[in-house]
Amino acid sequence: IIQPSVIELRGKHLRLYARATSQIARICAADSYDAGLTWTQPHPLSLLNPNSGIDAVRLRDGRIVMIYNDTAHGRTPLNLAVSKDGENFKNFYTLEDQPGEYSYPAIIQERNGDLAITYTWKRKSIRFIQFPLAEIPK
């Protein structure tokens, strides 16, 4: 696994999400209960991933939003998924589904609560999207 996205679940409990080899074809997660000094063995989640970049953010209300390519091959589509527990995610929005490569996403929560998202669009440019907090399922 490579290129982890680390979030704080509570206190010293951290969780990392990482891309994995195409043989695994899933996003993997591992936990630390000592603020990152040691980590559990990574395990695959139900989220497909073709060994492409991902990112995750913990919202102020505790939900986790993931941006990733929901496929075992290629880099289309690019999706948003949400989780209440950090383990079970549900897709709720497709950012891109047309032919092309959508990769290397980044996601943060802005002061007003909305999401700021960037990603490589068809290897030609960087796309920036503001996604309303109100449109993220509870």
PDB file of N, CA and C in Angstrom, residues 33-117:
ATOM      1  N   TYR A  33      -3.486   3.252  17.548  1.00  0.00           N
ATOM      2  CA  TYR A  33      -4.141   3.643  18.796  1.00  0.00           C
ATOM      3  C   TYR A  33      -3.184   4.406  19.704  1.00  0.00           C
ATOM      4  N   ASP A  34      -1.993   4.731  19.170  1.00  0.00           N
ATOM      5  CA  ASP A  34      -0.990   5.453  19.950  1.00  0.00           C
ATOM      6  C   ASP A  34      -0.448   6.655  19.170  1.00  0.00           C
ATOM      7  N   ALA A  35      -1.343   7.355  18.469  1.00  0.00           N
ATOM      8  CA  ALA A  35      -1.016   8.572  17.718  1.00  0.00           C
ATOM      9  C   ALA A  35       0.006   8.335  16.605  1.00  0.00           C
ATOM     10  N   GLY A  36       0.025   7.143  16.034  1.00  0.00           N
ATOM     11  CA  GLY A  36       0.851   6.874  14.871  1.00  0.00           C
ATOM     12  C   GLY A  36       2.177   6.186  15.138  1.00  0.00           C
ATOM     13  N   LEU A  37       2.454   5.835  16.374  1.00  0.00           N
ATOM     14  CA  LEU A  37       3.708   5.138  16.663  1.00  0.00           C
ATOM     15  C   LEU A  37       3.701   3.719  16.114  1.00  0.00           C
ATOM     16  N   THR A  38       2.592   3.019  16.264  1.00  0.00           N
ATOM     17  CA  THR A  38       2.449   1.671  15.724  1.00  0.00           C
ATOM     18  C   THR A  38       1.128   1.582  14.980  1.00  0.00           C
ATOM     19  N   TRP A  39       1.064   0.623  14.046  1.00  0.00           N
ATOM     20  CA  TRP A  39      -0.119   0.476  13.198  1.00  0.00           C
ATOM     21  C   TRP A  39      -0.542  -0.983  13.132  1.00  0.00           C
ATOM     22  N   THR A  40      -1.829  -1.215  12.962  1.00  0.00           N
ATOM     23  CA  THR A  40      -2.340  -2.556  12.726  1.00  0.00           C
ATOM     24  C   THR A  40      -1.983  -2.976  11.299  1.00  0.00           C
ATOM     25  N   GLN A  41      -2.135  -4.260  11.023  1.00  0.00           N
ATOM     26  CA  GLN A  41      -1.978  -4.736   9.654  1.00  0.00           C
ATOM     27  C   GLN A  41      -3.092  -4.100   8.809  1.00  0.00           C
ATOM     28  N   PRO A  42      -2.786  -3.642   7.603  1.00  0.00           N
ATOM     29  CA  PRO A  42      -3.836  -3.086   6.751  1.00  0.00           C
ATOM     30  C   PRO A  42      -4.800  -4.177   6.292  1.00  0.00           C
ATOM     31  N   HIS A  43      -6.030  -3.762   6.067  1.00  0.00           N
ATOM     32  CA  HIS A  43      -7.052  -4.676   5.556  1.00  0.00           C
ATOM     33  C   HIS A  43      -7.842  -3.974   4.465  1.00  0.00           C
ATOM     34  N   PRO A  44      -8.288  -4.721   3.451  1.00  0.00           N
ATOM     35  CA  PRO A  44      -9.051  -4.102   2.364  1.00  0.00           C
ATOM     36  C   PRO A  44     -10.469  -3.755   2.803  1.00  0.00           C
ATOM     37  N   LEU A  45     -10.942  -2.610   2.339  1.00  0.00           N
ATOM     38  CA  LEU A  45     -12.335  -2.207   2.531  1.00  0.00           C
ATOM     39  C   LEU A  45     -13.151  -2.693   1.334  1.00  0.00           C
ATOM     40  N   SER A  46     -14.426  -2.415   1.341  1.00  0.00           N
ATOM     41  CA  SER A  46     -15.280  -2.815   0.220  1.00  0.00           C
ATOM     42  C   SER A  46     -15.132  -1.886  -0.986  1.00  0.00           C
ATOM     43  N   LEU A  47     -14.417  -0.777  -0.840  1.00  0.00           N
ATOM     44  CA  LEU A  47     -14.281   0.201  -1.913  1.00  0.00           C
ATOM     45  C   LEU A  47     -13.285  -0.262  -2.969  1.00  0.00           C
ATOM     46  N   LEU A  48     -13.753  -0.379  -4.213  1.00  0.00           N
ATOM     47  CA  LEU A  48     -12.869  -0.718  -5.322  1.00  0.00           C
ATOM     48  C   LEU A  48     -11.826   0.374  -5.519  1.00  0.00           C
ATOM     49  N   ASN A  49     -10.675  -0.018  -6.061  1.00  0.00           N
ATOM     50  CA  ASN A  49      -9.646   0.964  -6.398  1.00  0.00           C
ATOM     51  C   ASN A  49      -8.617   0.313  -7.307  1.00  0.00           C
ATOM     52  N   PRO A  50      -8.271   0.975  -8.421  1.00  0.00           N
ATOM     53  CA  PRO A  50      -7.344   0.395  -9.393  1.00  0.00           C
ATOM     54  C   PRO A  50      -5.882   0.780  -9.147  1.00  0.00           C
ATOM     55  N   ASN A  51      -5.482   0.894  -7.884  1.00  0.00           N
ATOM     56  CA  ASN A  51      -4.145   1.370  -7.524  1.00  0.00           C
ATOM     57  C   ASN A  51      -3.982   2.812  -7.986  1.00  0.00           C
ATOM     58  N   SER A  52      -4.974   3.639  -7.681  1.00  0.00           N
ATOM     59  CA  SER A  52      -4.913   5.064  -8.009  1.00  0.00           C
ATOM     60  C   SER A  52      -5.045   5.876  -6.727  1.00  0.00           C
ATOM     61  N   GLY A  53      -4.611   7.138  -6.797  1.00  0.00           N
ATOM     62  CA  GLY A  53      -4.612   8.012  -5.639  1.00  0.00           C
ATOM     63  C   GLY A  53      -6.005   8.227  -5.066  1.00  0.00           C
ATOM     64  N   ILE A  54      -6.041   8.408  -3.746  1.00  0.00           N
ATOM     65  CA  ILE A  54      -7.283   8.654  -3.011  1.00  0.00           C
ATOM     66  C   ILE A  54      -7.026   9.789  -2.025  1.00  0.00           C
ATOM     67  N   ASP A  55      -8.083  10.282  -1.408  1.00  0.00           N
ATOM     68  CA  ASP A  55      -7.936  11.188  -0.272  1.00  0.00           C
ATOM     69  C   ASP A  55      -9.179  11.056   0.587  1.00  0.00           C
ATOM     70  N   ALA A  56      -9.031  11.428   1.843  1.00  0.00           N
ATOM     71  CA  ALA A  56     -10.147  11.363   2.789  1.00  0.00           C
ATOM     72  C   ALA A  56     -10.062  12.546   3.732  1.00  0.00           C
ATOM     73  N   VAL A  57     -11.222  12.945   4.229  1.00  0.00           N
ATOM     74  CA  VAL A  57     -11.292  14.020   5.214  1.00  0.00           C
ATOM     75  C   VAL A  57     -12.333  13.639   6.268  1.00  0.00           C
ATOM     76  N   ARG A  58     -12.024  13.945   7.514  1.00  0.00           N
ATOM     77  CA  ARG A  58     -12.999  13.772   8.597  1.00  0.00           C
ATOM     78  C   ARG A  58     -13.696  15.107   8.773  1.00  0.00           C
ATOM     79  N   LEU A  59     -15.012  15.094   8.581  1.00  0.00           N
ATOM     80  CA  LEU A  59     -15.793  16.310   8.743  1.00  0.00           C
ATOM     81  C   LEU A  59     -15.904  16.667  10.220  1.00  0.00           C
ATOM     82  N   ARG A  60     -16.227  17.902  10.490  1.00  0.00           N
ATOM     83  CA  ARG A  60     -16.340  18.348  11.882  1.00  0.00           C
ATOM     84  C   ARG A  60     -17.399  17.578  12.657  1.00  0.00           C
ATOM     85  N   ASP A  61     -18.407  17.025  11.966  1.00  0.00           N
ATOM     86  CA  ASP A  61     -19.440  16.241  12.662  1.00  0.00           C
ATOM     87  C   ASP A  61     -19.051  14.774  12.826  1.00  0.00           C
ATOM     88  N   GLY A  62     -17.841  14.386  12.384  1.00  0.00           N
ATOM     89  CA  GLY A  62     -17.348  13.032  12.577  1.00  0.00           C
ATOM     90  C   GLY A  62     -17.441  12.125  11.367  1.00  0.00           C
ATOM     91  N   ARG A  63     -18.273  12.451  10.390  1.00  0.00           N
ATOM     92  CA  ARG A  63     -18.352  11.628   9.185  1.00  0.00           C
ATOM     93  C   ARG A  63     -17.046  11.727   8.403  1.00  0.00           C
ATOM     94  N   ILE A  64     -16.770  10.693   7.629  1.00  0.00           N
ATOM     95  CA  ILE A  64     -15.570  10.666   6.799  1.00  0.00           C
ATOM     96  C   ILE A  64     -16.010  10.639   5.345  1.00  0.00           C
ATOM     97  N   VAL A  65     -15.405  11.501   4.545  1.00  0.00           N
ATOM     98  CA  VAL A  65     -15.682  11.535   3.109  1.00  0.00           C
ATOM     99  C   VAL A  65     -14.416  11.108   2.377  1.00  0.00           C
ATOM    100  N   MET A  66     -14.597  10.192   1.443  1.00  0.00           N
ATOM    101  CA  MET A  66     -13.501   9.649   0.633  1.00  0.00           C
ATOM    102  C   MET A  66     -13.732  10.053  -0.818  1.00  0.00           C
ATOM    103  N   ILE A  67     -12.647  10.392  -1.513  1.00  0.00           N
ATOM    104  CA  ILE A  67     -12.695  10.621  -2.954  1.00  0.00           C
ATOM    105  C   ILE A  67     -11.774   9.584  -3.593  1.00  0.00           C
ATOM    106  N   TYR A  68     -12.291   8.872  -4.600  1.00  0.00           N
ATOM    107  CA  TYR A  68     -11.542   7.748  -5.169  1.00  0.00           C
ATOM    108  C   TYR A  68     -12.157   7.317  -6.497  1.00  0.00           C
ATOM    109  N   ASN A  69     -11.399   6.506  -7.233  1.00  0.00           N
ATOM    110  CA  ASN A  69     -11.902   5.911  -8.469  1.00  0.00           C
ATOM    111  C   ASN A  69     -12.596   4.597  -8.124  1.00  0.00           C
ATOM    112  N   ASP A  70     -13.887   4.551  -8.311  1.00  0.00           N
ATOM    113  CA  ASP A  70     -14.695   3.382  -7.950  1.00  0.00           C
ATOM    114  C   ASP A  70     -14.709   2.366  -9.097  1.00  0.00           C
ATOM    115  N   THR A  71     -13.556   1.730  -9.303  1.00  0.00           N
ATOM    116  CA  THR A  71     -13.410   0.734 -10.359  1.00  0.00           C
ATOM    117  C   THR A  71     -12.177  -0.110 -10.053  1.00  0.00           C
ATOM    118  N   ALA A  72     -12.106  -1.287 -10.617  1.00  0.00           N
ATOM    119  CA  ALA A  72     -10.920  -2.118 -10.452  1.00  0.00           C
ATOM    120  C   ALA A  72      -9.875  -1.827 -11.533  1.00  0.00           C
ATOM    121  N   HIS A  73     -10.283  -1.151 -12.631  1.00  0.00           N
ATOM    122  CA  HIS A  73      -9.371  -0.863 -13.739  1.00  0.00           C
ATOM    123  C   HIS A  73      -9.651   0.534 -14.267  1.00  0.00           C
ATOM    124  N   GLY A  74      -8.614   1.271 -14.608  1.00  0.00           N
ATOM    125  CA  GLY A  74      -8.771   2.601 -15.178  1.00  0.00           C
ATOM    126  C   GLY A  74      -8.933   3.658 -14.096  1.00  0.00           C
ATOM    127  N   ARG A  75      -9.191   4.876 -14.528  1.00  0.00           N
ATOM    128  CA  ARG A  75      -9.344   5.977 -13.571  1.00  0.00           C
ATOM    129  C   ARG A  75     -10.617   6.767 -13.849  1.00  0.00           C
ATOM    130  N   THR A  76     -11.641   6.027 -14.212  1.00  0.00           N
ATOM    131  CA  THR A  76     -12.985   6.558 -14.389  1.00  0.00           C
ATOM    132  C   THR A  76     -13.919   5.492 -13.843  1.00  0.00           C
ATOM    133  N   PRO A  77     -14.875   5.799 -13.041  1.00  0.00           N
ATOM    134  CA  PRO A  77     -15.329   7.117 -12.591  1.00  0.00           C
ATOM    135  C   PRO A  77     -14.525   7.623 -11.387  1.00  0.00           C
ATOM    136  N   LEU A  78     -14.822   8.866 -11.009  1.00  0.00           N
ATOM    137  CA  LEU A  78     -14.282   9.468  -9.786  1.00  0.00           C
ATOM    138  C   LEU A  78     -15.471   9.756  -8.882  1.00  0.00           C
ATOM    139  N   ASN A  79     -15.447   9.169  -7.692  1.00  0.00           N
ATOM    140  CA  ASN A  79     -16.609   9.211  -6.807  1.00  0.00           C
ATOM    141  C   ASN A  79     -16.307   9.793  -5.438  1.00  0.00           C
ATOM    142  N   LEU A  80     -17.393  10.202  -4.772  1.00  0.00           N
ATOM    143  CA  LEU A  80     -17.364  10.569  -3.355  1.00  0.00           C
ATOM    144  C   LEU A  80     -18.163   9.527  -2.589  1.00  0.00           C
ATOM    145  N   ALA A  81     -17.627   9.111  -1.435  1.00  0.00           N
ATOM    146  CA  ALA A  81     -18.316   8.174  -0.555  1.00  0.00           C
ATOM    147  C   ALA A  81     -18.251   8.726   0.862  1.00  0.00           C
ATOM    148  N   VAL A  82     -19.217   8.340   1.686  1.00  0.00           N
ATOM    149  CA  VAL A  82     -19.284   8.830   3.067  1.00  0.00           C
ATOM    150  C   VAL A  82     -19.414   7.650   4.020  1.00  0.00           C
ATOM    151  N   SER A  83     -18.870   7.823   5.228  1.00  0.00           N
ATOM    152  CA  SER A  83     -18.935   6.793   6.258  1.00  0.00           C
ATOM    153  C   SER A  83     -19.165   7.444   7.617  1.00  0.00           C
ATOM    154  N   LYS A  84     -19.955   6.783   8.434  1.00  0.00           N
ATOM    155  CA  LYS A  84     -20.138   7.232   9.820  1.00  0.00           C
ATOM    156  C   LYS A  84     -19.126   6.590  10.753  1.00  0.00           C
ATOM    157  N   ASP A  85     -18.637   5.386  10.389  1.00  0.00           N
ATOM    158  CA  ASP A  85     -17.751   4.646  11.288  1.00  0.00           C
ATOM    159  C   ASP A  85     -16.314   4.512  10.776  1.00  0.00           C
ATOM    160  N   GLY A  86     -16.032   4.995   9.588  1.00  0.00           N
ATOM    161  CA  GLY A  86     -14.690   4.900   9.040  1.00  0.00           C
ATOM    162  C   GLY A  86     -14.372   3.575   8.375  1.00  0.00           C
ATOM    163  N   GLU A  87     -15.290   2.638   8.431  1.00  0.00           N
ATOM    164  CA  GLU A  87     -15.080   1.303   7.872  1.00  0.00           C
ATOM    165  C   GLU A  87     -16.027   1.017   6.711  1.00  0.00           C
ATOM    166  N   ASN A  88     -17.274   1.407   6.854  1.00  0.00           N
ATOM    167  CA  ASN A  88     -18.314   1.127   5.861  1.00  0.00           C
ATOM    168  C   ASN A  88     -18.680   2.421   5.141  1.00  0.00           C
ATOM    169  N   PHE A  89     -18.410   2.444   3.842  1.00  0.00           N
ATOM    170  CA  PHE A  89     -18.640   3.641   3.032  1.00  0.00           C
ATOM    171  C   PHE A  89     -19.776   3.419   2.055  1.00  0.00           C
ATOM    172  N   LYS A  90     -20.457   4.518   1.730  1.00  0.00           N
ATOM    173  CA  LYS A  90     -21.522   4.485   0.730  1.00  0.00           C
ATOM    174  C   LYS A  90     -21.272   5.601  -0.280  1.00  0.00           C
ATOM    175  N   ASN A  91     -21.206   5.218  -1.574  1.00  0.00           N
ATOM    176  CA  ASN A  91     -21.080   6.230  -2.618  1.00  0.00           C
ATOM    177  C   ASN A  91     -22.305   7.134  -2.597  1.00  0.00           C
ATOM    178  N   PHE A  92     -22.069   8.436  -2.774  1.00  0.00           N
ATOM    179  CA  PHE A  92     -23.209   9.351  -2.829  1.00  0.00           C
ATOM    180  C   PHE A  92     -23.136  10.339  -3.983  1.00  0.00           C
ATOM    181  N   TYR A  93     -21.984  10.414  -4.667  1.00  0.00           N
ATOM    182  CA  TYR A  93     -21.910  11.361  -5.773  1.00  0.00           C
ATOM    183  C   TYR A  93     -20.807  10.935  -6.739  1.00  0.00           C
ATOM    184  N   THR A  94     -21.087  11.048  -8.029  1.00  0.00           N
ATOM    185  CA  THR A  94     -20.097  10.788  -9.064  1.00  0.00           C
ATOM    186  C   THR A  94     -19.634  12.126  -9.624  1.00  0.00           C
ATOM    187  N   LEU A  95     -18.357  12.430  -9.437  1.00  0.00           N
ATOM    188  CA  LEU A  95     -17.792  13.679  -9.947  1.00  0.00           C
ATOM    189  C   LEU A  95     -17.534  13.595 -11.447  1.00  0.00           C
ATOM    190  N   GLU A  96     -17.029  12.457 -11.904  1.00  0.00           N
ATOM    191  CA  GLU A  96     -16.699  12.258 -13.321  1.00  0.00           C
ATOM    192  C   GLU A  96     -17.053  10.834 -13.717  1.00  0.00           C
ATOM    193  N   ASP A  97     -17.694  10.684 -14.886  1.00  0.00           N
ATOM    194  CA  ASP A  97     -17.978   9.342 -15.391  1.00  0.00           C
ATOM    195  C   ASP A  97     -17.797   9.229 -16.902  1.00  0.00           C
ATOM    196  N   GLN A  98     -17.325  10.295 -17.535  1.00  0.00           N
ATOM    197  CA  GLN A  98     -17.064  10.259 -18.971  1.00  0.00           C
ATOM    198  C   GLN A  98     -15.694   9.653 -19.231  1.00  0.00           C
ATOM    199  N   PRO A  99     -15.447   9.126 -20.436  1.00  0.00           N
ATOM    200  CA  PRO A  99     -14.135   8.555 -20.732  1.00  0.00           C
ATOM    201  C   PRO A  99     -13.018   9.556 -20.429  1.00  0.00           C
ATOM    202  N   GLY A 100     -11.931   9.053 -19.888  1.00  0.00           N
ATOM    203  CA  GLY A 100     -10.792   9.897 -19.540  1.00  0.00           C
ATOM    204  C   GLY A 100     -10.195   9.442 -18.230  1.00  0.00           C
ATOM    205  N   GLU A 101      -9.156  10.125 -17.826  1.00  0.00           N
ATOM    206  CA  GLU A 101      -8.477   9.800 -16.576  1.00  0.00           C
ATOM    207  C   GLU A 101      -8.687  10.918 -15.566  1.00  0.00           C
ATOM    208  N   TYR A 102      -9.210  10.556 -14.408  1.00  0.00           N
ATOM    209  CA  TYR A 102      -9.464  11.497 -13.321  1.00  0.00           C
ATOM    210  C   TYR A 102      -8.703  10.964 -12.120  1.00  0.00           C
ATOM    211  N   SER A 103      -7.666  11.694 -11.695  1.00  0.00           N
ATOM    212  CA  SER A 103      -6.725  11.100 -10.757  1.00  0.00           C
ATOM    213  C   SER A 103      -6.158  12.119  -9.779  1.00  0.00           C
ATOM    214  N   TYR A 104      -5.407  11.609  -8.812  1.00  0.00           N
ATOM    215  CA  TYR A 104      -4.697  12.377  -7.798  1.00  0.00           C
ATOM    216  C   TYR A 104      -5.597  13.405  -7.098  1.00  0.00           C
ATOM    217  N   PRO A 105      -6.676  12.925  -6.489  1.00  0.00           N
ATOM    218  CA  PRO A 105      -7.602  13.846  -5.837  1.00  0.00           C
ATOM    219  C   PRO A 105      -7.082  14.359  -4.485  1.00  0.00           C
ATOM    220  N   ALA A 106      -7.597  15.512  -4.095  1.00  0.00           N
ATOM    221  CA  ALA A 106      -7.350  16.085  -2.771  1.00  0.00           C
ATOM    222  C   ALA A 106      -8.666  16.678  -2.288  1.00  0.00           C
ATOM    223  N   ILE A 107      -8.915  16.587  -0.981  1.00  0.00           N
ATOM    224  CA  ILE A 107     -10.185  17.051  -0.435  1.00  0.00           C
ATOM    225  C   ILE A 107      -9.951  17.621   0.966  1.00  0.00           C
ATOM    226  N   ILE A 108     -10.552  18.782   1.238  1.00  0.00           N
ATOM    227  CA  ILE A 108     -10.530  19.390   2.570  1.00  0.00           C
ATOM    228  C   ILE A 108     -11.913  19.953   2.869  1.00  0.00           C
ATOM    229  N   GLN A 109     -12.170  20.210   4.143  1.00  0.00           N
ATOM    230  CA  GLN A 109     -13.409  20.883   4.531  1.00  0.00           C
ATOM    231  C   GLN A 109     -13.086  22.354   4.767  1.00  0.00           C
ATOM    232  N   GLU A 110     -13.851  23.217   4.115  1.00  0.00           N
ATOM    233  CA  GLU A 110     -13.657  24.658   4.250  1.00  0.00           C
ATOM    234  C   GLU A 110     -14.277  25.166   5.550  1.00  0.00           C
ATOM    235  N   ARG A 111     -13.982  26.408   5.905  1.00  0.00           N
ATOM    236  CA  ARG A 111     -14.538  27.009   7.129  1.00  0.00           C
ATOM    237  C   ARG A 111     -16.056  26.949   7.183  1.00  0.00           C
ATOM    238  N   ASN A 112     -16.707  27.152   6.034  1.00  0.00           N
ATOM    239  CA  ASN A 112     -18.173  27.164   6.009  1.00  0.00           C
ATOM    240  C   ASN A 112     -18.766  25.744   6.011  1.00  0.00           C
ATOM    241  N   GLY A 113     -17.903  24.719   6.020  1.00  0.00           N
ATOM    242  CA  GLY A 113     -18.363  23.336   6.067  1.00  0.00           C
ATOM    243  C   GLY A 113     -18.357  22.629   4.729  1.00  0.00           C
ATOM    244  N   ASP A 114     -18.386  23.382   3.640  1.00  0.00           N
ATOM    245  CA  ASP A 114     -18.377  22.769   2.315  1.00  0.00           C
ATOM    246  C   ASP A 114     -17.034  22.087   2.050  1.00  0.00           C
ATOM    247  N   LEU A 115     -17.003  21.240   1.026  1.00  0.00           N
ATOM    248  CA  LEU A 115     -15.777  20.566   0.649  1.00  0.00           C
ATOM    249  C   LEU A 115     -15.100  21.308  -0.497  1.00  0.00           C
ATOM    250  N   ALA A 116     -13.785  21.403  -0.435  1.00  0.00           N
ATOM    251  CA  ALA A 116     -12.979  21.905  -1.546  1.00  0.00           C
ATOM    252  C   ALA A 116     -12.242  20.700  -2.108  1.00  0.00           C
ATOM    253  N   ILE A 117     -12.413  20.464  -3.410  1.00  0.00           N
ATOM    254  CA  ILE A 117     -11.901  19.261  -4.062  1.00  0.00           C
ATOM    255  C   ILE A 117     -11.067  19.668  -5.275  1.00  0.00           C
TER     256      ILE A 117
END
